[in-house]
PDB file of C-alpha atoms in Angstrom:
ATOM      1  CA  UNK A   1       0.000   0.000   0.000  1.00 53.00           C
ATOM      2  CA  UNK A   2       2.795   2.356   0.652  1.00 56.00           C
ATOM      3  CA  UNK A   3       3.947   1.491  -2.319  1.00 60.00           C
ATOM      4  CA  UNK A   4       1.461   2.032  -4.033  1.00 53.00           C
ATOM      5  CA  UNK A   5       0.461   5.846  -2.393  1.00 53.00           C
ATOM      6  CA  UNK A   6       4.627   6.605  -3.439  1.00 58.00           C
ATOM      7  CA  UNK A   7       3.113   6.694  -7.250  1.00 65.00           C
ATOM      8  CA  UNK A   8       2.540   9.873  -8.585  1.00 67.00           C
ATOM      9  CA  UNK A   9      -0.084   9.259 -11.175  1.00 71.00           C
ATOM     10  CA  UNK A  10      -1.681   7.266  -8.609  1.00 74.00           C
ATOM     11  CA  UNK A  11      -1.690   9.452  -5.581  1.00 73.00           C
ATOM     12  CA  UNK A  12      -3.051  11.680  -8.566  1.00 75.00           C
ATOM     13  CA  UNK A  13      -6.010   9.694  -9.389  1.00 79.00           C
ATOM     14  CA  UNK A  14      -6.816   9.631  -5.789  1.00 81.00           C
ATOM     15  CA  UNK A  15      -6.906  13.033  -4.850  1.00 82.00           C
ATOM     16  CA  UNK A  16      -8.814  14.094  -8.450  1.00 84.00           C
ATOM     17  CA  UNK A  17     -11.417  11.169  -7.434  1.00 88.00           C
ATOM     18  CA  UNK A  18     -13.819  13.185  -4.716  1.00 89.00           C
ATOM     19  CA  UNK A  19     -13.570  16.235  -7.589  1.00 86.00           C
ATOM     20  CA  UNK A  20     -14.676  13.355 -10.378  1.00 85.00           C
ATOM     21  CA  UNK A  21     -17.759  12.055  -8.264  1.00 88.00           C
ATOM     22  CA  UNK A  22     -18.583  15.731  -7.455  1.00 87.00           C
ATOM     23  CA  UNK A  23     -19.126  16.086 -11.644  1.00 82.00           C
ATOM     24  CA  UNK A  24     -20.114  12.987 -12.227  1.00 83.00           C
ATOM     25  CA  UNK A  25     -23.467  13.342  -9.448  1.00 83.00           C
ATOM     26  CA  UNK A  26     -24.257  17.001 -10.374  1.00 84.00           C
ATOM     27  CA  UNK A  27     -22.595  17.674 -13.773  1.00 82.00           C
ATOM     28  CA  UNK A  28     -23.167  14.486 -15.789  1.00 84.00           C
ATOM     29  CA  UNK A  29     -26.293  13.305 -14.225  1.00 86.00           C
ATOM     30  CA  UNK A  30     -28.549  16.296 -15.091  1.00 86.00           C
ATOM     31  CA  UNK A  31     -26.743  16.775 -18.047  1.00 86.00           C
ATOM     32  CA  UNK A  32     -27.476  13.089 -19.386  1.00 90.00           C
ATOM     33  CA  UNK A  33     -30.943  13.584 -18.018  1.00 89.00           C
ATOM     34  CA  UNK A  34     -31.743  16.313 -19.476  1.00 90.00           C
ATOM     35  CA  UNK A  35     -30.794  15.032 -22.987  1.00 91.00           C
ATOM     36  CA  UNK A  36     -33.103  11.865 -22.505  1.00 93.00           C
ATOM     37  CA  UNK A  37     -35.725  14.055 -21.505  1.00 92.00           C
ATOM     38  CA  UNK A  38     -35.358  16.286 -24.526  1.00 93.00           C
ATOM     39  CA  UNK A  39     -36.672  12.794 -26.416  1.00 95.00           C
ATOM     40  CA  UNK A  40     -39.548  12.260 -24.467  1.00 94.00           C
ATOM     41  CA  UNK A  41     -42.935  14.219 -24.161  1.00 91.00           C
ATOM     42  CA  UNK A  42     -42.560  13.923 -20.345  1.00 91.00           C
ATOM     43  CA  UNK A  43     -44.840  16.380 -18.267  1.00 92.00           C
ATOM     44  CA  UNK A  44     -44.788  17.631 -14.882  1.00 87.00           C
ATOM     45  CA  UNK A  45     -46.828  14.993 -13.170  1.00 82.00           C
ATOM     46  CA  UNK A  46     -46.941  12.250 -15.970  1.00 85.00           C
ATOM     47  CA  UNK A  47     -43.986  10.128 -16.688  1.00 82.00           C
ATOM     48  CA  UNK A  48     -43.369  10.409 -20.867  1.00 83.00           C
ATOM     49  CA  UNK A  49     -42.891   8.440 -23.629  1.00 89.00           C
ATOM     50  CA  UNK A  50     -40.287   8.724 -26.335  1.00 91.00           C
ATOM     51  CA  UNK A  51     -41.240  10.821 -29.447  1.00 91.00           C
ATOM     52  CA  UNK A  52     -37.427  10.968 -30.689  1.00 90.00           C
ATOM     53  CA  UNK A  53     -36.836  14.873 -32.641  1.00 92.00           C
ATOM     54  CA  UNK A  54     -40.058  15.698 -32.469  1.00 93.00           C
ATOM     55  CA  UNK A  55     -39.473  17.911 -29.904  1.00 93.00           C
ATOM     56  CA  UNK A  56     -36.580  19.608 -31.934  1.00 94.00           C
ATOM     57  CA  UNK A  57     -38.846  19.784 -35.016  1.00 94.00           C
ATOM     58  CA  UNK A  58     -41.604  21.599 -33.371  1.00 93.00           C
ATOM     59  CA  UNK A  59     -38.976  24.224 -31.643  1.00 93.00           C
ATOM     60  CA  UNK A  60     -36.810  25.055 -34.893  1.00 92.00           C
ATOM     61  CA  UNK A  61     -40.409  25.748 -36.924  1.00 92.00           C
ATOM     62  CA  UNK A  62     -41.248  27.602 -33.580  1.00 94.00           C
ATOM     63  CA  UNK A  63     -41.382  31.665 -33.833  1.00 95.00           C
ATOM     64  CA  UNK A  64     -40.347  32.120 -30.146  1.00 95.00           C
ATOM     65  CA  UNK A  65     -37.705  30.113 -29.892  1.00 95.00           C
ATOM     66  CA  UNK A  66     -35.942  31.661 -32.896  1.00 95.00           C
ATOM     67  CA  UNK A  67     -36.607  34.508 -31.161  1.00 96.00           C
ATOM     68  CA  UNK A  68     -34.764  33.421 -28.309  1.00 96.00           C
ATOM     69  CA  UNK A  69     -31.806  32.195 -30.149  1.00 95.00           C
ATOM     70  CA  UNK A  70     -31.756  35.268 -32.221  1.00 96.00           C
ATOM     71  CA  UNK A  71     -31.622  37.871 -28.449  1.00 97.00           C
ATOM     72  CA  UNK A  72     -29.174  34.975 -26.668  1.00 96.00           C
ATOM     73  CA  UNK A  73     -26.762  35.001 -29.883  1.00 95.00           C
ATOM     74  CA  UNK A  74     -27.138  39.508 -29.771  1.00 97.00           C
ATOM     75  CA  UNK A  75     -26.686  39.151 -25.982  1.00 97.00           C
ATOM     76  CA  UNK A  76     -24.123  37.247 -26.026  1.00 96.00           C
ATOM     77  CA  UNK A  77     -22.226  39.045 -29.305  1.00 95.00           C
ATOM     78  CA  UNK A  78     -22.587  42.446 -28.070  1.00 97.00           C
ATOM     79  CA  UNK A  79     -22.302  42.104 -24.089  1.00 97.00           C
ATOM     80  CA  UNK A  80     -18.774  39.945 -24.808  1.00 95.00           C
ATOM     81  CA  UNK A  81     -17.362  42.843 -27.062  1.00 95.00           C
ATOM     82  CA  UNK A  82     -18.035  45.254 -24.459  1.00 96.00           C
ATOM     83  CA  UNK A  83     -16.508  43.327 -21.334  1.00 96.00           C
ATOM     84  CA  UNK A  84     -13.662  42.678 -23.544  1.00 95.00           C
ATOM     85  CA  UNK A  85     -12.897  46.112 -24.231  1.00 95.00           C
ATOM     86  CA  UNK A  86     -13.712  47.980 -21.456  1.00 95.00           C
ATOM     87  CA  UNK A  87     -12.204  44.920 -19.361  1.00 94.00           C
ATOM     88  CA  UNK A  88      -8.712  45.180 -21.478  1.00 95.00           C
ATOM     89  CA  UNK A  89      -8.647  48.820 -20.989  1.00 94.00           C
ATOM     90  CA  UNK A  90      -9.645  48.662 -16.958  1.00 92.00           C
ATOM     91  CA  UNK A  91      -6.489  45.947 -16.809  1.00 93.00           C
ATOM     92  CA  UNK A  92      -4.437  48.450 -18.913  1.00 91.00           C
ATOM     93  CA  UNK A  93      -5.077  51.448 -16.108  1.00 90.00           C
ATOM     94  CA  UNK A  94      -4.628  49.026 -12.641  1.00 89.00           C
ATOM     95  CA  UNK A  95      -1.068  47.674 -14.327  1.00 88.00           C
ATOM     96  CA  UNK A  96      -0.080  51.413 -13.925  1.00 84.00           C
ATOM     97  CA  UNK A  97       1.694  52.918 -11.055  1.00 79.00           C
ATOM     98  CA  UNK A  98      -1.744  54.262  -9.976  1.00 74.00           C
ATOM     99  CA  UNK A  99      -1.771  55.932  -5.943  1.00 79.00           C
ATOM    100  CA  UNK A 100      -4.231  53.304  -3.833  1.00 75.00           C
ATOM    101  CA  UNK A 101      -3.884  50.681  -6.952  1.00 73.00           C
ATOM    102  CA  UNK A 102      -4.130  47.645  -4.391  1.00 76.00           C
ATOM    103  CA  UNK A 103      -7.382  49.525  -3.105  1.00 77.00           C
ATOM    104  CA  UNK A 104      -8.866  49.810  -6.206  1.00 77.00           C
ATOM    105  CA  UNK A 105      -7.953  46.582  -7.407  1.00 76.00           C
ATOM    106  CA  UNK A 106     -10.045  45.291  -4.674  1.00 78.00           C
ATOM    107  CA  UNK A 107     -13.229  48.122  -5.595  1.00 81.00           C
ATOM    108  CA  UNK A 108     -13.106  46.742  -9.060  1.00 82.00           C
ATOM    109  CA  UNK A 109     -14.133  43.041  -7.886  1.00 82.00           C
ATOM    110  CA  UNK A 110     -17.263  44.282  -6.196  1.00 83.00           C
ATOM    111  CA  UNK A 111     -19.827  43.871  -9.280  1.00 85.00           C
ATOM    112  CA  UNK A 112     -18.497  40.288  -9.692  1.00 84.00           C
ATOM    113  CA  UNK A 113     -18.752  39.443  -5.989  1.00 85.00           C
ATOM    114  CA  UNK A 114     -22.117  41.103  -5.278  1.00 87.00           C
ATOM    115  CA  UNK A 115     -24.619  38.163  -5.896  1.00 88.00           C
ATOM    116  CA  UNK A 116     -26.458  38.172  -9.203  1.00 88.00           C
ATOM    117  CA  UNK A 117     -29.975  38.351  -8.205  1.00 88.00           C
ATOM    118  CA  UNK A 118     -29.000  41.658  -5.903  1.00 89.00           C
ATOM    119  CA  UNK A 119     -27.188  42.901  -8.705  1.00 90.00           C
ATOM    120  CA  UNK A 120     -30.511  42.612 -11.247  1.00 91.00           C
ATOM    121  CA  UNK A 121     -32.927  44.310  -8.071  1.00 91.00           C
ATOM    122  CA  UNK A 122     -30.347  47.204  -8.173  1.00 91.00           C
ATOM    123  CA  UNK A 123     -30.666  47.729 -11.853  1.00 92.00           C
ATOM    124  CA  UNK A 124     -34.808  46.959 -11.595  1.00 91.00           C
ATOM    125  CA  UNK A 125     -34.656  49.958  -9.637  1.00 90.00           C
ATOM    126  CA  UNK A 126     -32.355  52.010 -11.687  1.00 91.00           C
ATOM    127  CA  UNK A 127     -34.598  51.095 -14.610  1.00 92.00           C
ATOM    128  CA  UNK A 128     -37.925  51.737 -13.120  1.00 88.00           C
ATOM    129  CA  UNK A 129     -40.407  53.746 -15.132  1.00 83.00           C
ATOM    130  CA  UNK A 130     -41.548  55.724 -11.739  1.00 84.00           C
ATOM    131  CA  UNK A 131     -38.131  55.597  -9.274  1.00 83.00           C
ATOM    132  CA  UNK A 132     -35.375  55.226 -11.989  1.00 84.00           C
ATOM    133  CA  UNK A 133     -32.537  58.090 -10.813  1.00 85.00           C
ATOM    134  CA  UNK A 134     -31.151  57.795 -14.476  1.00 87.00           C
ATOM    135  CA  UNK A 135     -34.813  59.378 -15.685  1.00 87.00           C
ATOM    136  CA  UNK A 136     -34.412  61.928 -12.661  1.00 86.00           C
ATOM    137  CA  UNK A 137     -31.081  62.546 -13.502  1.00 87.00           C
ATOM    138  CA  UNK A 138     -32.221  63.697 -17.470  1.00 86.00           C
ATOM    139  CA  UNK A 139     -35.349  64.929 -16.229  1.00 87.00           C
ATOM    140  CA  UNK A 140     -33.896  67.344 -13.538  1.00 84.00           C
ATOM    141  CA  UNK A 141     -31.412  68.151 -16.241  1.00 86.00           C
ATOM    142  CA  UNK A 142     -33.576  69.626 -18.416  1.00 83.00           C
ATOM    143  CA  UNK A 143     -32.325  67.074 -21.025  1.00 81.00           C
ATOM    144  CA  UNK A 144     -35.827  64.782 -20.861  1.00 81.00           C
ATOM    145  CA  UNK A 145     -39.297  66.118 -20.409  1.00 81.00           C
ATOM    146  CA  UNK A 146     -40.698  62.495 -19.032  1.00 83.00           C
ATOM    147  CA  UNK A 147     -39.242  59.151 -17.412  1.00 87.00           C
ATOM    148  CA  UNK A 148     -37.886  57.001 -19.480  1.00 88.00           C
ATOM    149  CA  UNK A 149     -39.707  52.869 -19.496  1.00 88.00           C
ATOM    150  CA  UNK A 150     -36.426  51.526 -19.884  1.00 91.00           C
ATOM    151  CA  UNK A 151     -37.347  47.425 -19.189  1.00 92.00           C
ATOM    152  CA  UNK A 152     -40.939  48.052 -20.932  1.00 91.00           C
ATOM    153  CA  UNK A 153     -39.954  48.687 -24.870  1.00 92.00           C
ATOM    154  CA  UNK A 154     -38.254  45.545 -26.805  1.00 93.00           C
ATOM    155  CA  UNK A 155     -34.901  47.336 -27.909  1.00 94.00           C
ATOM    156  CA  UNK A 156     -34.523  49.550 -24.673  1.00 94.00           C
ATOM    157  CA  UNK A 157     -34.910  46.397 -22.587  1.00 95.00           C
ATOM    158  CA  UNK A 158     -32.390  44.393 -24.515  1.00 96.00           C
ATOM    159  CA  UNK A 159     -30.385  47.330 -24.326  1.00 96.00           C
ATOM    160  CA  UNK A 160     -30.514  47.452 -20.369  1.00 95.00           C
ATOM    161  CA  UNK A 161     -29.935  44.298 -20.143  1.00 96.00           C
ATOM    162  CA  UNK A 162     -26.925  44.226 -21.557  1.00 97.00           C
ATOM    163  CA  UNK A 163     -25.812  47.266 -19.609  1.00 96.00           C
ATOM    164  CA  UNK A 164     -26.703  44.918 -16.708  1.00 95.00           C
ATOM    165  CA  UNK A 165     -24.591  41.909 -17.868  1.00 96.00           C
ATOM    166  CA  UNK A 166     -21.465  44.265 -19.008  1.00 96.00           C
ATOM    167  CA  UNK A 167     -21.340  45.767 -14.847  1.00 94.00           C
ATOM    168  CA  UNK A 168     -21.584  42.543 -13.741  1.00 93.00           C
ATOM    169  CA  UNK A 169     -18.776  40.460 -16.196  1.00 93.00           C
ATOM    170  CA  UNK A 170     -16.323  42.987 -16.550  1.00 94.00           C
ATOM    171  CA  UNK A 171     -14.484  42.800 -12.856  1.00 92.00           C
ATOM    172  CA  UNK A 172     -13.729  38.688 -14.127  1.00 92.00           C
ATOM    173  CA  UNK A 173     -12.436  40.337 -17.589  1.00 94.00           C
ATOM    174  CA  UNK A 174     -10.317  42.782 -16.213  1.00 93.00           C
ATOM    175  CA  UNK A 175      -8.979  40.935 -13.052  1.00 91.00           C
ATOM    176  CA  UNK A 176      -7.860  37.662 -15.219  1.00 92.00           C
ATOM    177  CA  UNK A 177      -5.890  40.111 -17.652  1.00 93.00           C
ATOM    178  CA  UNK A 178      -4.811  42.454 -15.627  1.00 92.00           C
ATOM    179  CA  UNK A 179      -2.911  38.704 -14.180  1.00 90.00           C
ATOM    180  CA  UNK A 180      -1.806  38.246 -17.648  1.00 91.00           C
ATOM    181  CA  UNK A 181      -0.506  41.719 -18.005  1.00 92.00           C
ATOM    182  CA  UNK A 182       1.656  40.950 -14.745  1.00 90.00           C
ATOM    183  CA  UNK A 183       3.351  38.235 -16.056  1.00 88.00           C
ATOM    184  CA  UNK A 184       5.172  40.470 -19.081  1.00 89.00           C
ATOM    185  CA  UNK A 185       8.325  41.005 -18.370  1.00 88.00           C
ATOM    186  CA  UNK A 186       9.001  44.737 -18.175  1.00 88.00           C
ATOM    187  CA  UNK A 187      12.493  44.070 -20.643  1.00 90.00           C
ATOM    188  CA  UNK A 188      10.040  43.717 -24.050  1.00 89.00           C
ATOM    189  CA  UNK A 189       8.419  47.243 -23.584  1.00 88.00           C
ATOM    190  CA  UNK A 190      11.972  48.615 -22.879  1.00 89.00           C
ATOM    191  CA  UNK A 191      13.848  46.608 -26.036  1.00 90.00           C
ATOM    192  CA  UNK A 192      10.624  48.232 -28.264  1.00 89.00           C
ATOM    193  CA  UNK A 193      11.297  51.439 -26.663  1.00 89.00           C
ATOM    194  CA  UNK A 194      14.791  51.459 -27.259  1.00 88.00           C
ATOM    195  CA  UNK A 195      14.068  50.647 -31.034  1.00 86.00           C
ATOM    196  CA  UNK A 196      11.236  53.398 -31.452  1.00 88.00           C
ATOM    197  CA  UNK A 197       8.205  51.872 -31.117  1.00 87.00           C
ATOM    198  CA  UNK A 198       5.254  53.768 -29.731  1.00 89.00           C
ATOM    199  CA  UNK A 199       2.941  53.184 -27.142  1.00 88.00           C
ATOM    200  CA  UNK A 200       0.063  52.116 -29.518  1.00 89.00           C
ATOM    201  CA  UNK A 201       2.942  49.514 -31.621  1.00 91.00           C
ATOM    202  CA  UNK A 202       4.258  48.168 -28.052  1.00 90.00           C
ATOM    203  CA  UNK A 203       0.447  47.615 -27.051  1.00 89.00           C
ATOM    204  CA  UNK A 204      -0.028  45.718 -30.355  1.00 89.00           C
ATOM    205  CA  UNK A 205       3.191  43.724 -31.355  1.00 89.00           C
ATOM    206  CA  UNK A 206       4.311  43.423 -27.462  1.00 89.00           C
ATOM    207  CA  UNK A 207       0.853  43.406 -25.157  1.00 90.00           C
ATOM    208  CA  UNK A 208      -1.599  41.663 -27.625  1.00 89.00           C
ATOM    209  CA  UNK A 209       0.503  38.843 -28.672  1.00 87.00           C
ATOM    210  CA  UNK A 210       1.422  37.790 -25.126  1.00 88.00           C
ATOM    211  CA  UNK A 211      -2.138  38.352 -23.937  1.00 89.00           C
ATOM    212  CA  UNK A 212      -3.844  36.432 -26.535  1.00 87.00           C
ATOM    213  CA  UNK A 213      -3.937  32.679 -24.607  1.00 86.00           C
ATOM    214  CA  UNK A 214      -5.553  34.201 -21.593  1.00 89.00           C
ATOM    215  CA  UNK A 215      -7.656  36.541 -23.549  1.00 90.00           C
ATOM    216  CA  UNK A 216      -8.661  33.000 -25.364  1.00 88.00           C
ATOM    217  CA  UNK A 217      -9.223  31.477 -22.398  1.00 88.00           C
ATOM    218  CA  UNK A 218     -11.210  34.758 -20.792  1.00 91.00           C
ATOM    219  CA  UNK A 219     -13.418  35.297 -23.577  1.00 90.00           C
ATOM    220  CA  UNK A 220     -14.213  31.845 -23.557  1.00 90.00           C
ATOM    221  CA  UNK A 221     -15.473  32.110 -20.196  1.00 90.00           C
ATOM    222  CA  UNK A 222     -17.059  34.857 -20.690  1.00 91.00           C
ATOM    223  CA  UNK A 223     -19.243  33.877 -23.791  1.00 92.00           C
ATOM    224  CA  UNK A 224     -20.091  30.621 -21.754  1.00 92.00           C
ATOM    225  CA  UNK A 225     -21.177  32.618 -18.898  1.00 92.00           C
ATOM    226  CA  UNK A 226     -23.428  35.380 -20.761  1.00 94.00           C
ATOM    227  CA  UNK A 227     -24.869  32.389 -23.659  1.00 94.00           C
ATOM    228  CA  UNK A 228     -25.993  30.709 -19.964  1.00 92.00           C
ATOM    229  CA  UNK A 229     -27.230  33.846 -18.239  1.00 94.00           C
ATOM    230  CA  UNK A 230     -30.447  33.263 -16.255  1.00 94.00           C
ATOM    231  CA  UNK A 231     -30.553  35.201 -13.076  1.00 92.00           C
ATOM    232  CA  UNK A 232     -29.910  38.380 -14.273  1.00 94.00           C
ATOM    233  CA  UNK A 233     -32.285  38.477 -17.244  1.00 95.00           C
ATOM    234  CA  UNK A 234     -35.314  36.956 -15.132  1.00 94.00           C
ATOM    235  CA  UNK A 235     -35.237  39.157 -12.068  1.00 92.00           C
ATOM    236  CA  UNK A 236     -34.943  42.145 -14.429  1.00 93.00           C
ATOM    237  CA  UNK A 237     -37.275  40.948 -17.193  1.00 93.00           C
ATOM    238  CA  UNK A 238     -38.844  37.588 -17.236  1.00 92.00           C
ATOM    239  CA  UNK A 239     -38.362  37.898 -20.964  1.00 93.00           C
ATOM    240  CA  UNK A 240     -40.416  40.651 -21.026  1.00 89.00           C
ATOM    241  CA  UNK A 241     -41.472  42.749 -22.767  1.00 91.00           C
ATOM    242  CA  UNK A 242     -43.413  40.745 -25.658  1.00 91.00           C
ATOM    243  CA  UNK A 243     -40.151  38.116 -25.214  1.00 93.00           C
ATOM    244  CA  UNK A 244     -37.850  40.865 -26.334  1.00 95.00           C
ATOM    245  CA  UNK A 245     -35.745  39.454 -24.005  1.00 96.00           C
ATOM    246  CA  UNK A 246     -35.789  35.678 -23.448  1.00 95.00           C
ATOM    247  CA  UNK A 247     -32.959  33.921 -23.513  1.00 96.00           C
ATOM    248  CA  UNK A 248     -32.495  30.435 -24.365  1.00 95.00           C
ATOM    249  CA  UNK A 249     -32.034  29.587 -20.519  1.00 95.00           C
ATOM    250  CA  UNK A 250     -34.831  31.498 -19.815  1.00 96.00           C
ATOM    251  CA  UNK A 251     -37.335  30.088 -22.241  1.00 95.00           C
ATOM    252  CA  UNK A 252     -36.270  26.752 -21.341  1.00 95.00           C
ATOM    253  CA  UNK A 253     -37.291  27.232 -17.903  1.00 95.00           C
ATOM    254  CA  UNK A 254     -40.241  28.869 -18.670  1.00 94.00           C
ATOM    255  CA  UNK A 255     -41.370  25.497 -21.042  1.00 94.00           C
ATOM    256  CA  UNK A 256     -40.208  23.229 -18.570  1.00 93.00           C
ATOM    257  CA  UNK A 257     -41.688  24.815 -15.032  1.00 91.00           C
ATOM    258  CA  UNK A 258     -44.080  27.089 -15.415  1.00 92.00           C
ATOM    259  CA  UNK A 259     -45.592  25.354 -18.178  1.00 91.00           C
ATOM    260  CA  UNK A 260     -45.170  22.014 -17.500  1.00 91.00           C
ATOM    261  CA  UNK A 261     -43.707  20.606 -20.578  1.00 92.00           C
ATOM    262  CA  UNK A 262     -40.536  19.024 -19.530  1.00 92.00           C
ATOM    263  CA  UNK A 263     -39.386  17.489 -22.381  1.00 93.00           C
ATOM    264  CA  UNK A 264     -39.592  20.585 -24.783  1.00 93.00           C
ATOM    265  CA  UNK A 265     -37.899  22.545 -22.282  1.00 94.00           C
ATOM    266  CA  UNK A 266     -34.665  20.090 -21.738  1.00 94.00           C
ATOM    267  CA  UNK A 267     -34.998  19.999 -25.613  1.00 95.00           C
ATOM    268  CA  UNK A 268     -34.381  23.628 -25.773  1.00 94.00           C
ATOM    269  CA  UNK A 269     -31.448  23.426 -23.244  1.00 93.00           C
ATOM    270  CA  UNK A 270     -30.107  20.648 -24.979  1.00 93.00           C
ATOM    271  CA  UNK A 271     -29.794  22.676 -28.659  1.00 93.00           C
ATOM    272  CA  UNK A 272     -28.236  25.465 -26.048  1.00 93.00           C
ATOM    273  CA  UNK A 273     -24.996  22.595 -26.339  1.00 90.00           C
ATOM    274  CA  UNK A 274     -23.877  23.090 -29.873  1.00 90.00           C
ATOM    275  CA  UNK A 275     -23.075  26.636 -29.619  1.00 88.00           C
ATOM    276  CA  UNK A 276     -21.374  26.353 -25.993  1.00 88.00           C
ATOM    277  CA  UNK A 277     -18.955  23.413 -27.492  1.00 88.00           C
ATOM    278  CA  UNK A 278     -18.166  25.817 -30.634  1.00 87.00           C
ATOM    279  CA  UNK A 279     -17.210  28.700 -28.206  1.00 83.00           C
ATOM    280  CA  UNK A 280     -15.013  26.192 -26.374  1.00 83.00           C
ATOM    281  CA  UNK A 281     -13.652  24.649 -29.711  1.00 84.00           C
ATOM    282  CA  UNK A 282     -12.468  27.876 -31.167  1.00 79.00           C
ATOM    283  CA  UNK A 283     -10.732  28.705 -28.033  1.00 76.00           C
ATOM    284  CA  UNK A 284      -9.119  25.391 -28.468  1.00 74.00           C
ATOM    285  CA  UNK A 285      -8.285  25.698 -32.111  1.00 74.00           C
ATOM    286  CA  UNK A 286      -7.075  29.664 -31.713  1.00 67.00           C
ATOM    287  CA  UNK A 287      -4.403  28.430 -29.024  1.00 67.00           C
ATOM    288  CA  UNK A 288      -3.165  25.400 -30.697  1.00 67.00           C
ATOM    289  CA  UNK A 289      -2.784  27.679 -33.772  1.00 60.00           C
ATOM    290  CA  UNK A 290      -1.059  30.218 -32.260  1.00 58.00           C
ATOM    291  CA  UNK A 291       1.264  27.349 -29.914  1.00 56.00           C
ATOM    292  CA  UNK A 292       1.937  25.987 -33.578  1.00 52.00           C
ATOM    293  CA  UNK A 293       3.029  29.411 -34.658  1.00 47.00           C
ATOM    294  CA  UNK A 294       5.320  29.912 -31.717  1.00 54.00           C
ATOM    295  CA  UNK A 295       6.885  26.892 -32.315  1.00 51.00           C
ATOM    296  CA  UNK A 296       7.994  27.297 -36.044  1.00 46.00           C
ATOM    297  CA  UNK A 297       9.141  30.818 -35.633  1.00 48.00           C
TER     298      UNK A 297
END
């Protein structure tokens, strides 16, 4: 036995095994539950039978749920640009020499610490026809003659929402690069100096290059996290107003819960799995392409 415990793959295996039954009960289970269910015309109350992709015919002829893929995919697109950039640039002004940088450092984590569903009330409020200080703001400055609806017309509240979602994501952005920016050593930006290259040139041939794994791996996250987003969009919106604003997760829910029809619901989570593997596959692809550049240069 001690032997045995002196193996390094072994002892491994052993410590990674309480991690690997954690997955397996609450990662694997629903997941492979979820994808038989998606088969099946199961109800709440009333065990189903299978009906193979007749669930997935009905939801792709289905006006509402191509509505839902088309505001998850523009939630998603634009909400990840945004947290990228103003992310990149928030880990571009806590690498300086700022006064208090360790303090704000730790300021800039609070949106990502601050649980989601108190996050969304904060913003319900913010957005509220009646109480919203944003509309008192305009209003008192003579720049709007009425309160603005912002969660009750279709554009505004997909708008808002992604205001919302941007708050909340970019502390994770900007944290994980700002790591990424720590670990370039100092000598680069002083060799490009020394041979004339601006600030802009050492951010692009000198900062970008060496950030692009963990901006891979960031953005990757990131997409996963907002594609997935569930809390945030049903405290503030339900999917209101007229669905401007379901999400994939949230539709699914709504199908499976509220309305009872379990199997069309894990159906629509299920088609939520081609699009999260194709995130995580590009990532993949990106890095081994750029590793294979590395390594003929």
């Amino acid at each position: 036995m001690h032997r045995l415990l002196n193996q390094r793959n072994l002892l491994g295996l052993l410590f990674m095994l309480p991690t690997a039954i954690l997955l397996l009960l609450f990662l694997t289970y629903p997941l492979g539950l979820g994808t038989w269910l998606g088969f099946t015309d199961t109800k709440i109350g009333r065990s189903g039978e299978w009906v193979g992709l007749e669930n997935y015919r009905f939801l792709i002829d289905d006006s509402l749920t191509l509505l839902a893929l088309f505001n998850t995919v523009f939630y998603t697109v634009v909400a990840s640009v945004f947290k990228f950039i103003l992310g990149l640039w928030l880990a571009l002004l806590l690498n300086r020499n700022l006064p208090f940088k360790s303090f704000f450092r730790t300021i800039v984590l609070l949106p990502w610490i601050v649980p989601t569903a108190l996050s969304a009330l904060a913003f319900w409020w913010i957005y509220d026809p009646q109480f919203s200080v944003v509309s008192w703001l305009l209003v008192k400055g003579g720049l709007m003659d009425h309160y603005i609806d912002f969660l009750g017309d279709p554009w505004l509240a997909r708008i808002s929402t992604i205001i919302a979602n941007v708050w909340r994501g970019i502390p994770f952005v900007a944290i994980s690069l700002l790591a990424g920016l720590q670990t370039i050593s100092p000598s680069l930006y002083e060799a490009a100096s020394i041979d004339g290259a601006t600030r802009w040139q050492q951010f692009r041939y000198v900062t970008l290059p060496m950030l692009s794994p963990i901006i891979a791996v960031v953005m990757t996250f990131s997409v996963l996290f907002t594609f997935t987003d569930f809390q945030l969009i049903y405290v503030l919106t339900r999917g209101g107003p007229m669905n401007a604003t379901h999400l994939m997760a949230t539709l699914s829910f709504q199908r499976a819960i509220p309305g009872g029809a379990l199997g069309e619901g894990a159906a629509l989570a299920t088609m939520m799995v081609p699009f999260l593997l194709a995130a995580i596959m590009f990532s993949y692809f990106g890095l081994q392409r750029r590793a294979w550049q590395q390594g003929g240069q």
